[in-house]
Amino acid sequence: MNKQEYMLELQKALKKLNIADIDEIIEEYEQHFINKLADGYSQEEITAKLGKPQLIAEQFAENADTAKHPAKAVLSIGFGFLDIIFGAVLILLYSWVIVLGAVSVASAMIGADLIFKLHLISYIPFMPYPGALFLGISFFALAALSIVGTVYSHLTICQWARAFIRFQKNVLNYSPYPNLSLSPNINTKKKRLLRTIIIISLMVFGIAFIVGYITLASYAGSLEFWHVLGWFI
Amino acid sequence: MNIQYKKGVLELCVLSMLCKSDQYGYDISEYLSKKIDISDGTIYPILRKLKSEGLVTTYLSEQSGGPPRKYYRLTALGKEEFFSAKAEWISFTKIIEEIIEEEINE
């Protein structure tokens, strides 16, 4: 078989098996001929050593089982649109993290102001001391809670982004990697720590808030102590 | 040597060659077909498979006095795959060796 016959047969066999990008494959074998001819082999020798075109084409077909996908281009475009939407949604979701972070900072500042009688924040209305101390503590607990929430939401959203990217890669490239879970992978030790912080700060928040309320109410002699203390005027 | 043996191993050989340096498709085919008894055309389907799996990428390199050559380069994923496949192969052959040796001794 000479080169022309070989290439024609290979092309036919590839077409028959529905292989993608036949031109690319043909080009590779063209190159093979060019190099072999330059090394002094005859066309007949080269085609004999290459192996039967039919067998070669079958090898491409075998390997393409998982790789070739006629809808890949469509999928890519679809994912492109999906990326824009999902990206926007992620940014939107991330604003939650920012808000929660701001809540943490604000709570901590209010708590510190109340506990240490700093009077730096002019918006905080007058509050007699032991009550202010308890309310300050409850604000600190609130800060701890929202810090945990901030960290956890941040990790979750990042994990979603990663999982989405991995999913796309898997669909498009058929890569051997498993899909990622949607919950962030925090190790058990850290998980336990987070849970402890949540429980303790919830309890502290509840107790300090109630005690603070009672203290202030008894100080003012009214359940609606804020009227007595002259708030919201 | 059995053809089925070779097929699995060839992939590992190609990855190994590319791990050392970028290679022209023809050079890989020549090198391996000289060392292992396979037909010359066998390597190209493997290269294509590796490319579709994202283990290698290709780029064209201009040649003086000839058409540009398509070079293959290992990706980070390919490198990872090579090292794990290599380790797997070594431990596998060790076990097989042990089994075969046992049989001879008995």
Coordinates of C-alpha atoms in Angstrom, one line a residue:
Chain A
M1 CA 0.0 0.0 0.0
N2 CA 1.4 3.5 -0.8
K3 CA 0.9 6.6 1.2
Q4 CA -2.1 7.9 -0.7
E5 CA -4.0 4.6 -0.5
Y6 CA -3.2 4.3 3.2
M7 CA -4.3 7.8 4.0
L8 CA -7.5 7.5 2.0
E9 CA -8.3 4.2 3.7
L10 CA -7.6 5.7 7.2
Q11 CA -9.8 8.7 6.5
K12 CA -12.6 6.5 5.3
A13 CA -12.3 4.3 8.4
L14 CA -12.2 7.2 10.7
K15 CA -15.3 8.8 9.1
K16 CA -17.2 5.5 9.3
L17 CA -16.5 5.4 13.1
N18 CA -17.6 8.9 13.5
I19 CA -14.4 10.2 15.0
A20 CA -14.2 13.9 15.7
D21 CA -11.5 16.2 14.3
I22 CA -10.4 13.8 11.6
D23 CA -8.2 16.5 10.0
E24 CA -6.1 16.7 13.0
I25 CA -5.5 13.0 13.0
I26 CA -4.7 12.9 9.3
E27 CA -2.2 15.7 9.9
E28 CA -0.4 13.7 12.5
Y29 CA 0.0 10.7 10.2
E30 CA 1.0 13.1 7.4
Q31 CA 3.8 14.2 9.6
H32 CA 4.7 10.6 10.3
F33 CA 5.1 10.0 6.6
I34 CA 7.2 13.1 6.1
N35 CA 9.6 12.1 8.9
K36 CA 9.8 8.5 7.9
L37 CA 10.4 9.4 4.3
A38 CA 13.1 11.8 5.3
D39 CA 14.7 8.9 7.2
G40 CA 14.9 7.0 4.0
Y41 CA 12.0 4.5 4.3
S42 CA 9.9 3.7 1.3
Q43 CA 6.1 4.4 1.4
E44 CA 5.4 0.7 1.4
E45 CA 7.7 0.1 4.4
I46 CA 6.1 2.9 6.3
T47 CA 2.5 1.8 5.7
A48 CA 3.4 -1.7 6.6
K49 CA 4.9 -0.6 9.9
L50 CA 2.0 1.7 10.7
G51 CA -0.6 -1.0 11.1
K52 CA -3.8 -1.5 9.2
P53 CA -5.8 1.7 8.8
Q54 CA -8.9 -0.1 10.1
L55 CA -7.2 -1.1 13.3
I56 CA -5.8 2.4 13.8
A57 CA -9.2 3.9 13.4
E58 CA -10.7 1.4 15.8
Q59 CA -8.1 2.5 18.4
F60 CA -9.2 6.1 18.0
A61 CA -12.8 5.0 18.4
E62 CA -12.0 3.0 21.5
N63 CA -10.3 5.9 23.2
A64 CA -13.0 8.3 22.1
D65 CA -15.7 6.4 24.0
T66 CA -15.5 8.7 26.9
A67 CA -13.7 11.7 25.2
K68 CA -15.8 12.4 22.2
H69 CA -19.0 14.2 22.8
P70 CA -21.0 15.8 20.0
A71 CA -22.7 18.2 22.4
K72 CA -19.6 19.4 23.9
A73 CA -19.6 22.8 22.1
V74 CA -23.2 23.3 23.0
L75 CA -22.4 22.4 26.6
S76 CA -19.6 24.9 26.7
I77 CA -21.8 27.7 25.5
G78 CA -24.5 26.7 28.0
F79 CA -22.0 26.6 30.8
G80 CA -20.8 30.0 29.7
F81 CA -24.2 31.5 30.3
L82 CA -24.6 29.5 33.5
D83 CA -21.3 30.9 34.7
I84 CA -22.5 34.4 34.4
I85 CA -25.7 33.8 36.2
F86 CA -24.1 31.6 38.9
G87 CA -21.3 34.1 39.3
A88 CA -23.8 36.9 39.9
V89 CA -25.7 34.8 42.4
L90 CA -22.5 34.0 44.2
I91 CA -21.6 37.7 44.5
L92 CA -25.1 38.4 45.7
L93 CA -24.8 35.6 48.3
Y94 CA -21.5 36.9 49.3
S95 CA -23.0 40.2 50.3
W96 CA -24.6 38.3 53.1
V97 CA -21.2 37.4 54.3
I98 CA -20.2 41.1 54.2
V99 CA -23.3 42.1 56.1
L100 CA -22.8 39.4 58.7
G101 CA -19.2 40.5 59.1
A102 CA -20.4 44.1 59.6
V103 CA -22.9 42.8 62.2
S104 CA -20.0 41.1 64.1
V105 CA -17.9 44.3 64.1
A106 CA -20.8 46.5 65.2
S107 CA -21.9 44.1 67.9
A108 CA -18.4 43.9 69.3
M109 CA -18.1 47.7 69.3
I110 CA -21.4 48.2 71.0
G111 CA -20.6 45.5 73.6
A112 CA -17.2 47.1 74.3
D113 CA -18.7 50.5 74.6
L114 CA -21.3 49.3 77.1
I115 CA -19.1 47.1 79.2
F116 CA -16.2 49.6 79.6
K117 CA -18.3 52.7 79.7
L118 CA -16.4 54.2 76.8
H119 CA -19.3 56.4 75.6
L120 CA -17.6 56.6 72.3
I121 CA -20.7 55.7 70.3
S122 CA -23.2 58.5 70.6
Y123 CA -26.1 56.6 69.3
I124 CA -26.2 54.4 72.4
P125 CA -28.8 55.8 74.7
F126 CA -28.2 56.3 78.4
M127 CA -28.0 53.1 80.4
P128 CA -27.2 52.7 84.1
Y129 CA -24.3 50.4 84.9
P130 CA -25.0 46.9 85.9
G131 CA -27.7 46.7 83.2
A132 CA -25.3 48.1 80.6
L133 CA -22.7 45.5 81.6
F134 CA -25.1 42.6 81.0
L135 CA -26.4 44.0 77.8
G136 CA -22.8 44.6 76.7
I137 CA -22.0 41.0 77.4
S138 CA -25.0 39.9 75.4
F139 CA -23.7 42.0 72.5
F140 CA -20.3 40.4 72.7
A141 CA -22.0 37.0 72.5
L142 CA -23.9 38.2 69.5
A143 CA -20.6 39.3 67.9
A144 CA -19.2 35.8 68.5
L145 CA -22.3 34.2 67.0
S146 CA -22.1 36.3 63.9
I147 CA -18.4 35.8 63.5
V148 CA -19.0 32.1 63.4
G149 CA -21.8 32.7 60.9
T150 CA -19.6 34.9 58.8
V151 CA -16.8 32.3 58.6
Y152 CA -19.2 29.5 57.9
S153 CA -21.0 31.4 55.2
H154 CA -17.8 32.4 53.6
L155 CA -16.5 28.8 53.5
T156 CA -19.8 27.6 52.2
I157 CA -20.0 30.0 49.3
C158 CA -16.4 29.4 48.4
Q159 CA -17.1 25.6 48.4
W160 CA -20.2 26.2 46.2
A161 CA -18.0 28.0 43.7
R162 CA -15.4 25.3 43.8
A163 CA -18.0 22.5 43.5
F164 CA -19.6 24.3 40.5
I165 CA -16.3 24.7 38.7
R166 CA -15.4 21.0 39.4
F167 CA -18.8 19.9 38.1
Q168 CA -18.3 21.8 34.9
K169 CA -14.9 20.5 34.4
N170 CA -16.1 17.0 34.9
V171 CA -18.9 17.4 32.4
L172 CA -16.7 19.0 29.8
N173 CA -13.5 17.0 30.2
Y174 CA -14.8 13.8 31.7
S175 CA -12.0 14.1 34.2
P176 CA -11.6 11.3 36.7
Y177 CA -12.2 13.6 39.7
P178 CA -15.2 13.1 41.9
N179 CA -17.7 16.0 42.3
L180 CA -17.3 18.0 45.4
S181 CA -19.9 18.1 48.2
L182 CA -21.8 21.4 48.7
S183 CA -21.0 21.7 52.4
P184 CA -17.5 23.1 53.2
N185 CA -15.1 20.5 54.4
I186 CA -14.2 21.6 57.9
N187 CA -12.5 19.0 59.9
T188 CA -14.2 17.5 62.9
K189 CA -12.0 19.3 65.4
K190 CA -12.9 22.7 64.0
K191 CA -16.5 21.7 63.6
R192 CA -16.7 20.8 67.3
L193 CA -15.0 24.1 68.1
L194 CA -17.5 26.1 66.0
R195 CA -20.4 24.2 67.6
T196 CA -19.1 24.9 71.1
I197 CA -18.7 28.6 70.3
I198 CA -22.3 28.7 69.0
I199 CA -23.8 26.9 72.1
I200 CA -21.8 29.0 74.6
S201 CA -22.5 32.3 72.9
L202 CA -26.2 31.5 72.5
M203 CA -26.4 30.7 76.2
V204 CA -24.4 33.8 77.2
F205 CA -26.5 35.9 74.9
G206 CA -29.8 34.6 76.4
I207 CA -28.8 34.8 80.0
A208 CA -27.0 38.2 79.8
F209 CA -29.9 39.6 77.8
I210 CA -32.5 38.5 80.3
V211 CA -30.4 39.5 83.3
G212 CA -29.7 42.9 81.7
Y213 CA -33.4 43.4 81.0
I214 CA -34.4 42.5 84.6
T215 CA -31.7 44.8 86.0
L216 CA -32.7 47.7 83.9
A217 CA -36.4 47.1 84.5
S218 CA -35.9 47.0 88.3
Y219 CA -33.7 50.1 88.1
A220 CA -36.4 52.0 86.2
G221 CA -39.2 50.4 88.1
S222 CA -41.0 49.6 84.9
L223 CA -41.1 46.7 82.5
E224 CA -40.9 49.2 79.6
F225 CA -37.8 50.7 81.1
W226 CA -36.8 52.5 77.9
H227 CA -39.6 55.0 78.5
V228 CA -38.4 55.8 81.9
L229 CA -34.8 56.1 80.7
G230 CA -35.9 58.5 78.0
W231 CA -34.9 56.4 75.0
F232 CA -36.3 56.9 71.5
I233 CA -37.4 60.5 72.1
Chain B
M1 CA 4.3 -9.9 24.3
N2 CA 0.5 -9.8 24.7
I3 CA -1.0 -6.8 23.0
Q4 CA -3.4 -6.2 25.9
Y5 CA -0.5 -5.8 28.3
K6 CA 1.1 -3.3 26.1
K7 CA -1.8 -1.0 25.7
G8 CA -2.1 -0.2 29.4
V9 CA 1.6 0.3 29.7
L10 CA 2.1 2.5 26.7
E11 CA 0.1 5.3 28.3
L12 CA 2.4 5.2 31.2
C13 CA 5.4 5.2 28.9
V14 CA 4.1 8.2 27.0
L15 CA 3.5 10.1 30.2
S16 CA 6.9 9.2 31.5
M17 CA 8.6 10.5 28.3
L18 CA 6.6 13.7 28.4
C19 CA 7.4 14.2 32.1
K20 CA 11.1 14.6 31.1
S21 CA 10.5 17.0 28.3
D22 CA 8.0 18.2 25.7
Q23 CA 8.0 15.8 22.7
Y24 CA 7.1 15.8 19.1
G25 CA 4.5 13.1 18.3
Y26 CA 6.7 11.4 15.8
D27 CA 9.6 11.2 18.3
I28 CA 7.5 9.5 20.9
S29 CA 6.2 7.0 18.3
E30 CA 9.7 6.2 17.0
Y31 CA 11.2 5.8 20.5
L32 CA 8.6 3.5 21.8
S33 CA 8.1 1.4 18.7
K34 CA 11.8 0.7 18.7
K35 CA 11.8 -0.4 22.3
I36 CA 8.5 -2.2 22.4
D37 CA 7.1 -4.3 19.6
I38 CA 4.1 -2.3 18.5
S39 CA 3.1 -0.9 15.1
D40 CA 4.1 2.7 14.5
G41 CA 0.5 4.0 14.3
T42 CA -0.4 2.9 17.8
I43 CA 1.0 5.9 19.7
Y44 CA -1.1 8.6 18.0
P45 CA -4.5 7.3 19.3
I46 CA -3.0 7.2 22.8
L47 CA -1.7 10.8 22.5
R48 CA -5.1 11.9 21.4
K49 CA -6.7 10.1 24.3
L50 CA -4.3 11.7 26.8
K51 CA -5.1 15.1 25.3
S52 CA -8.9 14.6 25.5
E53 CA -8.4 13.7 29.2
G54 CA -6.5 16.9 29.8
L55 CA -3.3 15.1 30.7
V56 CA -1.4 16.7 27.9
T57 CA -1.7 19.8 25.7
T58 CA -0.3 20.5 22.3
Y59 CA 1.4 23.5 20.7
L60 CA 2.9 24.1 17.3
S61 CA 6.6 24.9 17.0
E62 CA 8.0 26.4 13.8
Q63 CA 10.7 24.4 12.1
S64 CA 13.3 25.8 9.8
G65 CA 12.6 24.3 6.4
G66 CA 9.5 22.3 7.1
P67 CA 5.9 22.6 8.4
P68 CA 5.5 23.4 12.1
R69 CA 5.6 20.5 14.4
K70 CA 3.0 19.6 16.9
Y71 CA 4.6 19.2 20.3
Y72 CA 3.0 17.5 23.3
R73 CA 3.4 18.9 26.8
L74 CA 2.4 17.3 30.1
T75 CA -0.2 19.4 32.1
A76 CA -0.2 19.6 35.9
L77 CA -3.0 17.1 35.9
G78 CA -0.9 14.8 33.6
K79 CA 2.0 15.0 36.0
E80 CA -0.2 14.0 38.9
E81 CA -1.6 11.2 36.9
F82 CA 1.9 10.0 35.9
F83 CA 3.2 9.9 39.4
S84 CA 0.2 8.0 40.7
A85 CA 0.2 5.6 37.7
K86 CA 3.9 5.0 38.1
A87 CA 3.6 4.2 41.8
E88 CA 0.7 1.9 41.0
W89 CA 2.6 0.1 38.3
I90 CA 5.7 -0.4 40.5
S91 CA 3.7 -1.9 43.3
F92 CA 1.7 -4.0 40.9
T93 CA 4.7 -5.5 39.1
K94 CA 6.3 -6.2 42.5
I95 CA 3.4 -8.3 43.5
I96 CA 3.2 -10.1 40.2
E97 CA 6.9 -10.8 40.4
E98 CA 6.5 -12.3 43.9
I99 CA 3.6 -14.5 42.6
I100 CA 5.6 -15.7 39.6
E101 CA 8.7 -16.4 41.7
E102 CA 6.7 -18.4 44.2
E103 CA 5.4 -20.7 41.5
I104 CA 8.9 -21.4 40.1
N105 CA 10.2 -22.2 43.6
E106 CA 7.6 -24.7 44.4

